[in-house]
Tab-separated table of N, CA and C in Angstrom:
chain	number	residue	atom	x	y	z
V	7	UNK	N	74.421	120.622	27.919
V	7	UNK	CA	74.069	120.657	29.313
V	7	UNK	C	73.881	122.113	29.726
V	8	UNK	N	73.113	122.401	30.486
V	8	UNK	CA	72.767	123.642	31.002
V	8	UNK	C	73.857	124.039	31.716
V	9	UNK	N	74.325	125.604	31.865
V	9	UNK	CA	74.903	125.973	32.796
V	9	UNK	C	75.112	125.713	34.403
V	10	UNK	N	73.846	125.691	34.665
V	10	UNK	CA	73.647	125.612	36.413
V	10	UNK	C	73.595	124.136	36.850
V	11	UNK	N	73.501	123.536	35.781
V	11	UNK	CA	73.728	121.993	35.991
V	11	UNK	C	74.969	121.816	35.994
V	12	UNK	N	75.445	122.137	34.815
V	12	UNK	CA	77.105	121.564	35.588
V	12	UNK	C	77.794	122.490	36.641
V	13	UNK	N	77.344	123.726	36.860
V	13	UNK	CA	78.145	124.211	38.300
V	13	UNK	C	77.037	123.619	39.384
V	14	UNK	N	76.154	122.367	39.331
V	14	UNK	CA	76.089	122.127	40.568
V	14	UNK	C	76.629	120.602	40.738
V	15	UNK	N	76.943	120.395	39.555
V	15	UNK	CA	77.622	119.221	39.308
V	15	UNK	C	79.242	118.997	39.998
V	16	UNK	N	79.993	120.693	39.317
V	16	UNK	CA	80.771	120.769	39.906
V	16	UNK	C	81.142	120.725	41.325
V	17	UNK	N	80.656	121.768	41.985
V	17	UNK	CA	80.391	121.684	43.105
V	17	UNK	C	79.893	120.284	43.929
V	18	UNK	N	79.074	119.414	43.221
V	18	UNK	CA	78.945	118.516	44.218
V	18	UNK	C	80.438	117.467	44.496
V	19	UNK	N	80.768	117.589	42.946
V	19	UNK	CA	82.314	116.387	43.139
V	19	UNK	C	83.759	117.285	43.635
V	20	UNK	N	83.759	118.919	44.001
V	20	UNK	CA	84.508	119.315	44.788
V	20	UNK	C	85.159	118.205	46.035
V	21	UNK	N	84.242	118.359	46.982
V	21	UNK	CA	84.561	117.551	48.145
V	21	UNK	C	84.727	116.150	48.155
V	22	UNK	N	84.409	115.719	47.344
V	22	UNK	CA	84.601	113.760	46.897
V	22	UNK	C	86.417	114.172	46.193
V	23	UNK	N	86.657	114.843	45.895
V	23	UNK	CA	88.144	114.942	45.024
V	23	UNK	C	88.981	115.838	46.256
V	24	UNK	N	88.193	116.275	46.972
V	24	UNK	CA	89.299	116.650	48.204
V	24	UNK	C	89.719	115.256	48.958
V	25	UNK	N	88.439	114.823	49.052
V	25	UNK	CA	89.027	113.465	50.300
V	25	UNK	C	90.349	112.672	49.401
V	26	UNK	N	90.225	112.565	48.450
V	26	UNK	CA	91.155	111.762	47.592
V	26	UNK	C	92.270	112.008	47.353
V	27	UNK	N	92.751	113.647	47.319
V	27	UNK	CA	93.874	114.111	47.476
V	27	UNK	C	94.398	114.546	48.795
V	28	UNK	N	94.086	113.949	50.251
V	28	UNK	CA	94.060	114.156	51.147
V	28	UNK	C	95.457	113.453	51.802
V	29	UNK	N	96.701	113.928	51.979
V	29	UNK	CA	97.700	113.012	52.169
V	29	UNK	C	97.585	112.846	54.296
V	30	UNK	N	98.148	111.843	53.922
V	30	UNK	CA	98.225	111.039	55.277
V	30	UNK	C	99.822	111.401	56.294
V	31	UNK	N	99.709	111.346	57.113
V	31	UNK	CA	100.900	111.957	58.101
V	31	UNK	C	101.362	109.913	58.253
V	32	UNK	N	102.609	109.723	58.407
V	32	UNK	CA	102.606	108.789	58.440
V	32	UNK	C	103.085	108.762	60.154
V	33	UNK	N	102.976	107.383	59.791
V	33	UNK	CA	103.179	107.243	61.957
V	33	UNK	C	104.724	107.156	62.287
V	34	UNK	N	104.516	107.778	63.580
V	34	UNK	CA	105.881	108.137	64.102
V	34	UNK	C	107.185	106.464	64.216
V	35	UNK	N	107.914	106.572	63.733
V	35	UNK	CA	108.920	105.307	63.729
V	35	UNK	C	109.378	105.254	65.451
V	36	UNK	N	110.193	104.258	65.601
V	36	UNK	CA	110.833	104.254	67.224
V	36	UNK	C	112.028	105.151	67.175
V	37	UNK	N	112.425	105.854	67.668
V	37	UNK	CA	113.751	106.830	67.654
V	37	UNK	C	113.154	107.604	67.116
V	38	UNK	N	112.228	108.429	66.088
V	38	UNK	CA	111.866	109.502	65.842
V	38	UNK	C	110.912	110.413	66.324
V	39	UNK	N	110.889	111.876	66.084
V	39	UNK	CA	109.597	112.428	66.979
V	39	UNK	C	109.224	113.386	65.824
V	40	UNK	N	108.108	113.883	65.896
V	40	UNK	CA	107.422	114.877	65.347
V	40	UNK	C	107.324	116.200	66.165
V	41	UNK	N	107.654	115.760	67.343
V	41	UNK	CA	108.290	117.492	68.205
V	41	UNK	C	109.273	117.908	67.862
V	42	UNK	N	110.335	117.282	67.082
V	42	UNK	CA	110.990	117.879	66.667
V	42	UNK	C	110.950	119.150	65.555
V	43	UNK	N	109.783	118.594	64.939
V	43	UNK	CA	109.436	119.708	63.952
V	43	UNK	C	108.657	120.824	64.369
V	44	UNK	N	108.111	120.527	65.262
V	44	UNK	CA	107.543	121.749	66.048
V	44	UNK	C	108.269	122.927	66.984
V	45	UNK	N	108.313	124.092	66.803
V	45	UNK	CA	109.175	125.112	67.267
V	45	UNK	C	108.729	124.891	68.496
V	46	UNK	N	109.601	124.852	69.905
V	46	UNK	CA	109.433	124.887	71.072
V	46	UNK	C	108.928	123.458	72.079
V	47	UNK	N	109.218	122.664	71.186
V	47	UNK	CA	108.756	121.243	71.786
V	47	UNK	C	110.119	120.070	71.590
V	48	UNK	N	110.432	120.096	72.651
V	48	UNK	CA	111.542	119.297	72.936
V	48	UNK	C	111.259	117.817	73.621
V	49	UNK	N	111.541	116.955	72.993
V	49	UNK	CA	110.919	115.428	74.044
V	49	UNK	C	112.962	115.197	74.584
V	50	UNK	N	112.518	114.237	75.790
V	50	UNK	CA	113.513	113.740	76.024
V	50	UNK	C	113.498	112.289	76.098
V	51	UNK	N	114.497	111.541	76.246
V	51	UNK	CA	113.996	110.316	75.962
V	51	UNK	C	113.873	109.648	77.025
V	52	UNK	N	112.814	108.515	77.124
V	52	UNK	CA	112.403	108.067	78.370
V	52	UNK	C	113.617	107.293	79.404
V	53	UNK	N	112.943	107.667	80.653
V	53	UNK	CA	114.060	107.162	81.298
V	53	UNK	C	114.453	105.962	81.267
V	54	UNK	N	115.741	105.506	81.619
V	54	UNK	CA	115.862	104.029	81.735
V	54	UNK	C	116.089	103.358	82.840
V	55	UNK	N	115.085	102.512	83.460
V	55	UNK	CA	115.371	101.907	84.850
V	55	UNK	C	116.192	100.807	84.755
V	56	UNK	N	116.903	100.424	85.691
V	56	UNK	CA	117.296	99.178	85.492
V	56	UNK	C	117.137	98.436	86.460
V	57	UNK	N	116.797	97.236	86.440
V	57	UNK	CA	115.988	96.203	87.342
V	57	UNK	C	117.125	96.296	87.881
V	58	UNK	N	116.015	96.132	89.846
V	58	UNK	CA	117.086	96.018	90.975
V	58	UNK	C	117.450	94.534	91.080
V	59	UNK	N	118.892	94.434	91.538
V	59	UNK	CA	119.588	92.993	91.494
V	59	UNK	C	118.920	92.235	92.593
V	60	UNK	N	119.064	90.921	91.939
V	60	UNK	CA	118.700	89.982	93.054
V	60	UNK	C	119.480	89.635	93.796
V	61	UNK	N	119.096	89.490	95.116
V	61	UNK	CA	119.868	89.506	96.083
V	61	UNK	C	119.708	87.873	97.000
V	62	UNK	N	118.907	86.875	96.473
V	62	UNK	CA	118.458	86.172	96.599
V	62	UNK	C	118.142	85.493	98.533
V	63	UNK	N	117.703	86.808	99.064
V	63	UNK	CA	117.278	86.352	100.275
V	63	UNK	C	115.977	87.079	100.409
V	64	UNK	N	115.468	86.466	101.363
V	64	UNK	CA	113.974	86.682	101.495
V	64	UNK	C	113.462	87.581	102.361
V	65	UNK	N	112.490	88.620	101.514
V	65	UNK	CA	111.635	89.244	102.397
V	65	UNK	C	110.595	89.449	102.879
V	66	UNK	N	110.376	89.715	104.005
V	66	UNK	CA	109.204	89.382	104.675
V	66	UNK	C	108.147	90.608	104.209
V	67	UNK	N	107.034	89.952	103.759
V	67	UNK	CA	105.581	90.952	103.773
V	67	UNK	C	105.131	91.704	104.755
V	68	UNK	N	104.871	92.874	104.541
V	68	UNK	CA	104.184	93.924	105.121
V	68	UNK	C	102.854	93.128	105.467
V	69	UNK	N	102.445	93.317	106.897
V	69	UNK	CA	101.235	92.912	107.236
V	69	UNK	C	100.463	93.826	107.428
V	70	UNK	N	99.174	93.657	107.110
V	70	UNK	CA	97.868	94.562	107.293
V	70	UNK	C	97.138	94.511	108.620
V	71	UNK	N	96.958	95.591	109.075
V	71	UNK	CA	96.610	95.747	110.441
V	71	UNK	C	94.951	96.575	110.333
V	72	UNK	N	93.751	96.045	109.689
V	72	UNK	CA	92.865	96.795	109.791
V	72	UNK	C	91.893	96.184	110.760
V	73	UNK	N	91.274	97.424	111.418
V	73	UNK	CA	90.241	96.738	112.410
V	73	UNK	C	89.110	96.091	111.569
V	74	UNK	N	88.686	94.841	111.750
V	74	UNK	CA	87.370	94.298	111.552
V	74	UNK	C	87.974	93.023	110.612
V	75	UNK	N	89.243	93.122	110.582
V	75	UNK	CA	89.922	91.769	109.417
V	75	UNK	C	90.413	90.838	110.070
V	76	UNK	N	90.865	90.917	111.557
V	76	UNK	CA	90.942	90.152	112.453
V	76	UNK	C	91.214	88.484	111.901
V	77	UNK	N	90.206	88.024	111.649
V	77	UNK	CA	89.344	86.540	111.251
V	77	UNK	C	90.440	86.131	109.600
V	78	UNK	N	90.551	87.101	109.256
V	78	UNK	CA	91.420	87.200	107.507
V	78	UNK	C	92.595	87.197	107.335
V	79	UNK	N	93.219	88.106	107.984
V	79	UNK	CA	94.665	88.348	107.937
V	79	UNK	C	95.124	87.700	109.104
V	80	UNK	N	96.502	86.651	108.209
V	80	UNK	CA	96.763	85.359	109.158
V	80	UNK	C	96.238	83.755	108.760
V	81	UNK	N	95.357	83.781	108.118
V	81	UNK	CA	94.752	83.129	108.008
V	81	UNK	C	95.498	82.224	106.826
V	82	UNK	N	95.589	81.222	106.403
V	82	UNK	CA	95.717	80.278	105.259
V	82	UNK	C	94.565	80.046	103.976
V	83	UNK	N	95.251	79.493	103.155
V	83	UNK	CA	93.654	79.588	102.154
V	83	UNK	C	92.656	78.943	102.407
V	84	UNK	N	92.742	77.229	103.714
V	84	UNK	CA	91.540	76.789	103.685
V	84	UNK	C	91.060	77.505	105.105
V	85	UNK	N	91.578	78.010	105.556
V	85	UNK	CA	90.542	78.822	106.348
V	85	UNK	C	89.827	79.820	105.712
V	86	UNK	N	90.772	80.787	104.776
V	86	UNK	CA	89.936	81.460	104.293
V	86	UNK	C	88.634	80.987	103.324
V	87	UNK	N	88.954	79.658	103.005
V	87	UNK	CA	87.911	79.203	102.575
V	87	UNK	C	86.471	78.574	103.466
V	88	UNK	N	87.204	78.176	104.385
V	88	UNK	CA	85.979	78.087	105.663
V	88	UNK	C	85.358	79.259	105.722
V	89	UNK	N	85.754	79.997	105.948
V	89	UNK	CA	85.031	81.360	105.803
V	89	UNK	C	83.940	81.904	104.983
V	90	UNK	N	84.246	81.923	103.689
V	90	UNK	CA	84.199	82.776	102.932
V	90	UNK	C	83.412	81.610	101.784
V	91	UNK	N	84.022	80.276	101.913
V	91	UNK	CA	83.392	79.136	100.772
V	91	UNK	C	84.351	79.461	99.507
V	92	UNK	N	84.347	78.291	98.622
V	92	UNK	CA	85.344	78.356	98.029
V	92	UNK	C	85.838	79.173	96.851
V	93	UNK	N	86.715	80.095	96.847
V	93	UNK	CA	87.349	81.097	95.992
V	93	UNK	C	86.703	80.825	94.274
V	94	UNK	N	86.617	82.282	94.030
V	94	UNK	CA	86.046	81.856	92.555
V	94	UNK	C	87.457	82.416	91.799
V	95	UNK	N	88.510	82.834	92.227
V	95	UNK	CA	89.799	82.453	91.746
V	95	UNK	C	91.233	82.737	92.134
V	96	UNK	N	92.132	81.715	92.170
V	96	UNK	CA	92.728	81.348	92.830
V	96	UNK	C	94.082	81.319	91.606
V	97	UNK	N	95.049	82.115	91.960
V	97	UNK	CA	95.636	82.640	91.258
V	97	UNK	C	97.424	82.422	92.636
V	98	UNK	N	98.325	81.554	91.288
V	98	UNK	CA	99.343	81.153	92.579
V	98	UNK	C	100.851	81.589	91.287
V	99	UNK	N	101.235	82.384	91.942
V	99	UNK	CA	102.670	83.554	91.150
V	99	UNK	C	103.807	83.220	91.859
V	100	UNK	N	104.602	82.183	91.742
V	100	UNK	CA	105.664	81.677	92.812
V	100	UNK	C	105.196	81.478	93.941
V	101	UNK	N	105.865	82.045	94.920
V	101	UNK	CA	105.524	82.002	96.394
V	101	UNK	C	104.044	82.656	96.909
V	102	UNK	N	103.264	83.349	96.110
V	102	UNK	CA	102.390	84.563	96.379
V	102	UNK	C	100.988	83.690	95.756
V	103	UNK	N	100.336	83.839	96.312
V	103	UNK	CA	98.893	83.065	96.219
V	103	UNK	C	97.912	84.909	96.251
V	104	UNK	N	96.704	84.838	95.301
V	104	UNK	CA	95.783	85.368	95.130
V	104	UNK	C	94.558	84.853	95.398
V	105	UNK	N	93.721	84.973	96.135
V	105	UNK	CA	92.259	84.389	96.166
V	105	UNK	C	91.146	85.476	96.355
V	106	UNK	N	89.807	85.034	95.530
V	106	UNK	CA	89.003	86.335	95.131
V	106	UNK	C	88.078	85.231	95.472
V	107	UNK	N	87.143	86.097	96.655
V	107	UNK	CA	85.617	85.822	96.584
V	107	UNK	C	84.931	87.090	96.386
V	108	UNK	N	83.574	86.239	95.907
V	108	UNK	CA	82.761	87.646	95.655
V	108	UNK	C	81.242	87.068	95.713
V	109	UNK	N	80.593	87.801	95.955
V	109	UNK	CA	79.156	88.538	95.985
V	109	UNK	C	78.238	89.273	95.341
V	110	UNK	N	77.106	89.467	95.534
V	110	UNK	CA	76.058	90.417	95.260
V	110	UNK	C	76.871	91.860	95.548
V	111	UNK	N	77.293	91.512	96.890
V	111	UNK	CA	77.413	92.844	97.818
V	111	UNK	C	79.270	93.440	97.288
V	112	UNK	N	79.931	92.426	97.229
V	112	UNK	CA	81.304	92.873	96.751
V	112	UNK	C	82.479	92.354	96.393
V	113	UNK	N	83.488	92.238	96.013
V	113	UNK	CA	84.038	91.341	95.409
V	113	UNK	C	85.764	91.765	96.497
V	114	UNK	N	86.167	90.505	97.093
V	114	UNK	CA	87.435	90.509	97.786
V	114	UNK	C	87.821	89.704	97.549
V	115	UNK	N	89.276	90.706	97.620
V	115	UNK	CA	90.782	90.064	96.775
V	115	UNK	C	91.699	89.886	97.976
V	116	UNK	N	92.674	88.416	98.748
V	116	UNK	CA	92.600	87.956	100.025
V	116	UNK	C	94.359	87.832	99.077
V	117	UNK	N	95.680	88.795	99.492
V	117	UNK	CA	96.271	88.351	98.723
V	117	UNK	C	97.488	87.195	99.909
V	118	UNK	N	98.352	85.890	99.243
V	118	UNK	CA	98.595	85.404	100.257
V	118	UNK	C	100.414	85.511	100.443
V	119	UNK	N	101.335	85.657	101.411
V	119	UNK	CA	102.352	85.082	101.324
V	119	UNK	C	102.890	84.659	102.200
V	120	UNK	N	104.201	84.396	102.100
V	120	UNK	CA	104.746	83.211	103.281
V	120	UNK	C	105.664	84.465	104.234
V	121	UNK	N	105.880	83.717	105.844
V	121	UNK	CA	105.574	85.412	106.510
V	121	UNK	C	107.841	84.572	106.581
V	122	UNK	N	107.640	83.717	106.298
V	122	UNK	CA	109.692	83.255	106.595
V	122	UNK	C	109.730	82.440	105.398
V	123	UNK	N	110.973	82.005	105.087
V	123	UNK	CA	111.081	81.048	103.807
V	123	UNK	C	110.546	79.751	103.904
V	124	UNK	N	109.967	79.254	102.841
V	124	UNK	CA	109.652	78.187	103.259
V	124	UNK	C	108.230	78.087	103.373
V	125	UNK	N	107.415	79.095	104.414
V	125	UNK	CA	106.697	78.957	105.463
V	125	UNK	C	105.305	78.649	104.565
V	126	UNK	N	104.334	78.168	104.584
V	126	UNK	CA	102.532	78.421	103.895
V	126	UNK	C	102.773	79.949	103.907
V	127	UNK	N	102.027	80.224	102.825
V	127	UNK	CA	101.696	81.881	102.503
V	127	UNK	C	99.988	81.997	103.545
V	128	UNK	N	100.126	83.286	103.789
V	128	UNK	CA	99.077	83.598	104.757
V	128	UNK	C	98.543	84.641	104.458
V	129	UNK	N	97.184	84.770	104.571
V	129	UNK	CA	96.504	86.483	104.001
V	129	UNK	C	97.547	87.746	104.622
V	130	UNK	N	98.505	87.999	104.311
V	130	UNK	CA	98.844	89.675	104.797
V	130	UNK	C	98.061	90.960	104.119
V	131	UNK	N	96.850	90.889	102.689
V	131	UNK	CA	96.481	92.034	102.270
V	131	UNK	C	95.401	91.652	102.025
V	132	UNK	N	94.493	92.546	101.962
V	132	UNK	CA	93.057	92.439	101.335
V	132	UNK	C	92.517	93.910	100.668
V	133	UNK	N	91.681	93.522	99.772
V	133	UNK	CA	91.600	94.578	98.889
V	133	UNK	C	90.047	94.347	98.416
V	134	UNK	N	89.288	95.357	98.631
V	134	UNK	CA	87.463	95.039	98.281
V	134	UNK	C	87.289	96.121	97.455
V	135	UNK	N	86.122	95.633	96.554
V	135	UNK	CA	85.295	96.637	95.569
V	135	UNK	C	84.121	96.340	95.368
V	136	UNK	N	83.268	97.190	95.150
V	136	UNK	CA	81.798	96.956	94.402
V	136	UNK	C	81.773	95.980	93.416
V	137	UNK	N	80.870	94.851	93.491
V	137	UNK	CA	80.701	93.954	92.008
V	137	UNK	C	79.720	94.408	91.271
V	138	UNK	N	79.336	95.419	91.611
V	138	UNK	CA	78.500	95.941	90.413
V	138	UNK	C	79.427	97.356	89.346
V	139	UNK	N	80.187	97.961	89.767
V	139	UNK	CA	80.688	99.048	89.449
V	139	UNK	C	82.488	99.092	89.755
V	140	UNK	N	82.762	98.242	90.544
V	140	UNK	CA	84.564	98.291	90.930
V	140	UNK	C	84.893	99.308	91.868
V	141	UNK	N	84.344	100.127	92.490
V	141	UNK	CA	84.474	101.470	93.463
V	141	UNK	C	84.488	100.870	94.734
V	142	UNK	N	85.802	100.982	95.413
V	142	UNK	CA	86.310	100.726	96.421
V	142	UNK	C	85.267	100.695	97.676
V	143	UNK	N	85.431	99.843	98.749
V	143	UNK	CA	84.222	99.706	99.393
V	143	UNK	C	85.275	99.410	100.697
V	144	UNK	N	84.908	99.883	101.966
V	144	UNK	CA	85.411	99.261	103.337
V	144	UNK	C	84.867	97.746	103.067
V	145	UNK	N	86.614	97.048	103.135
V	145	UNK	CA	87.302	95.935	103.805
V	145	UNK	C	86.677	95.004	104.480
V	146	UNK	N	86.861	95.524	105.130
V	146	UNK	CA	85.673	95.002	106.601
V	146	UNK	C	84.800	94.825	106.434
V	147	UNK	N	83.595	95.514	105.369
V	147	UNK	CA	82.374	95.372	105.629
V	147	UNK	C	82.019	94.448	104.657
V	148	UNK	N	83.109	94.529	103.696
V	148	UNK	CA	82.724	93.478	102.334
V	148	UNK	C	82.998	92.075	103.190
V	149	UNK	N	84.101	91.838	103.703
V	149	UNK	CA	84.017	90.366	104.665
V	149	UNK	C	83.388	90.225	104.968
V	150	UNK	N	82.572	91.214	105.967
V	150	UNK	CA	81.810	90.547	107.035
V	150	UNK	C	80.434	90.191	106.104
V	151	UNK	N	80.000	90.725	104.817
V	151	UNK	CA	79.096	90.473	103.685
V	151	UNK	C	79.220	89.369	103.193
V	152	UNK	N	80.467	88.836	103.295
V	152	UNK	CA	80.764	87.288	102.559
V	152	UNK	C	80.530	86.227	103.640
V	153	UNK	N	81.156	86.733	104.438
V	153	UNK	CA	81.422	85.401	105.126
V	153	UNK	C	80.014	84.243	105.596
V	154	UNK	N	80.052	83.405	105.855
V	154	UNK	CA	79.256	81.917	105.639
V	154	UNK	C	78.709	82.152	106.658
């Protein structure tokens, strides 16, 4: 074999025999850190919350007070469905009801709860976004876009 053939031979299987001897960092276990090995990097360990006790009495929802929601907040789900026509989803978490209509124009989230124990859950929140993109949109204007 010619000289310059095998040093380009060589050279080409250089880098194919690097990847191969290429060792791997293995992944960090739970309880261990790799800051530790690093000079000046100290982790601490995450905090620990501990769930607040139940106290098993009931609290009342924060109500939403925005101008132009009037017609919404207060309301029950089949009104809000008079409104608005019927929810494309309807999402019920214990006491707490979710209902989402949406549009061309925007997509509102009508969330529901009960204002005493016991009581029907009632829109106290609403929450709107673009249905094309998710970027927050006035409230108000997405209702008044839905409604029938």
């Amino acid at each position: 074999m010619p000289r310059s053939f095998r040093a380009c031979l060589t050279i080409a299987i250089i880098p194919l025999l690097g990847a191969c001897a290429a060792t791997a960092i293995p992944p960090a276990t739970s309880g261990s850190s790799n800051s530790a090995n690093r000079p000046g990097v100290r982790s601490a360990p995450p905090p620990q919350v501990a769930p607040a006790p139940s106290t098993g009495s009931f609290r009342a929802p924060r109500v939403m007070n925005n101008r132009g929601l009037e017609s919404v907040i207060g309301a029950n789900s089949a009104g809000l469905e008079r409104q608005f026509g019927p929810a494309r989803l309807n999402v019920i978490e214990g006491d707490v009801r979710k209902l989402q209509f949406g549009g061309e124009a925007c997509v509102l989230d009508v969330y529901l709860y009960p204002l005493s124990p016991g009581a029907e859950p009632t829109a106290t929140y609403v929450d709107a976004r673009r249905a094309s993109d998710g970027l927050d949109v006035d409230r108000s204007a997405c209702a008044a876009a839905l409604k029938r």
